[in-house]
GROMACS .gro file of C-alpha atoms in nm:
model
   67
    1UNK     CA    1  -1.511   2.364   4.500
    2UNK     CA    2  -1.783   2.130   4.417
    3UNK     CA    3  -1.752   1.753   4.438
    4UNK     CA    4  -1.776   1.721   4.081
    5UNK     CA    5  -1.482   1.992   4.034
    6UNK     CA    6  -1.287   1.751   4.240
    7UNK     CA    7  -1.364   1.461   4.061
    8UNK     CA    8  -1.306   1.637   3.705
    9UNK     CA    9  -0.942   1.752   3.868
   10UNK     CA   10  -0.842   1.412   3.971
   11UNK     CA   11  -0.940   1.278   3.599
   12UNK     CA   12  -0.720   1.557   3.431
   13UNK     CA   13  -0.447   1.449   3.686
   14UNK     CA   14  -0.408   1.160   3.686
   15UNK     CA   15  -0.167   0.974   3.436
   16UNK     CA   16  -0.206   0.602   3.500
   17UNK     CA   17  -0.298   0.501   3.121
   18UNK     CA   18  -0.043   0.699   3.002
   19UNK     CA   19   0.176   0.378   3.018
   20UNK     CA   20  -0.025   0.175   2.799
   21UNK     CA   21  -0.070   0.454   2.529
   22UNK     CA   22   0.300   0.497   2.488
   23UNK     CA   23   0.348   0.127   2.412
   24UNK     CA   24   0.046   0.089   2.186
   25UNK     CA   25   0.163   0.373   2.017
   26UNK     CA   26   0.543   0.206   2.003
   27UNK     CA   27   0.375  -0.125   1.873
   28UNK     CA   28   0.202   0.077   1.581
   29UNK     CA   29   0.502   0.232   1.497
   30UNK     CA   30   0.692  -0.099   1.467
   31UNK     CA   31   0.418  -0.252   1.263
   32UNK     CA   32   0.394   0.029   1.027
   33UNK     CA   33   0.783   0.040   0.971
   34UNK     CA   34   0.799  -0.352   0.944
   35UNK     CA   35   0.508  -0.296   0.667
   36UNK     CA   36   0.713  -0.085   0.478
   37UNK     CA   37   1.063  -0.234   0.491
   38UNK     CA   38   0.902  -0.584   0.407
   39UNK     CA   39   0.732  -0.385   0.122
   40UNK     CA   40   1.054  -0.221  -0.027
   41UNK     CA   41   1.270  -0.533   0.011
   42UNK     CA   42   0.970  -0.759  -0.147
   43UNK     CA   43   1.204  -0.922  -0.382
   44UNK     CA   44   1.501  -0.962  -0.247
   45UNK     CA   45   1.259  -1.137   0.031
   46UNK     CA   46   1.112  -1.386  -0.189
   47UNK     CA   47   1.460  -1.488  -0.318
   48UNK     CA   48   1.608  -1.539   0.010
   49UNK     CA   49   1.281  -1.709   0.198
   50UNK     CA   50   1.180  -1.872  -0.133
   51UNK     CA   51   1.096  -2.254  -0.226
   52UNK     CA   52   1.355  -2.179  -0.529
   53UNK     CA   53   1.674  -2.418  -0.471
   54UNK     CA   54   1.868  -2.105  -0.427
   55UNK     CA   55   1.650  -1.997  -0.116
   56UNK     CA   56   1.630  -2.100   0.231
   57UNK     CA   57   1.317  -2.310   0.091
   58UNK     CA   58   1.466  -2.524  -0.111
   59UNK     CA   59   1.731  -2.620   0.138
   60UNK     CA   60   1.482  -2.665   0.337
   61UNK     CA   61   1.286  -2.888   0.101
   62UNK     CA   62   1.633  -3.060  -0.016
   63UNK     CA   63   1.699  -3.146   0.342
   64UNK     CA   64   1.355  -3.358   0.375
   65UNK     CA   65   1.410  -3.483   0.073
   66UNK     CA   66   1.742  -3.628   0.188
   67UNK     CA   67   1.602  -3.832   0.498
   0.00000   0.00000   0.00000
């Protein structure tokens, strides 16, 4: 076998950057779903996190408000 056969055998063997595609591929995966839950729950996200004075905003700004 050539050199070059050798060379093109040790590329399709070898499985070091297999690592880092799994976990890039996990991090996309967590974006995309974060994406979409923060999409679906849009509302209920802006009345929690909020500056109205029922949402964790407006305690917040009540609180500075207070010192």
């Amino acid at each position: 076998m050539t050199n070059l056969g050798k060379t093109f055998l040790m590329f399709l063997e070898d499985e070091s950057g297999a690592t880092a595609i799994e976990y890039g591929l996990i991090a996309a995966l967590m974006a995309v779903a974060s994406i979409v839950s923060f999409t679906a729950l849009g509302n209920g996200l802006q009345n929690i996190f909020g500056s109205t004075s029922s949402g964790v905003g407006g305690a917040i700004a009540d609180a500075v408000s207070n010192l």
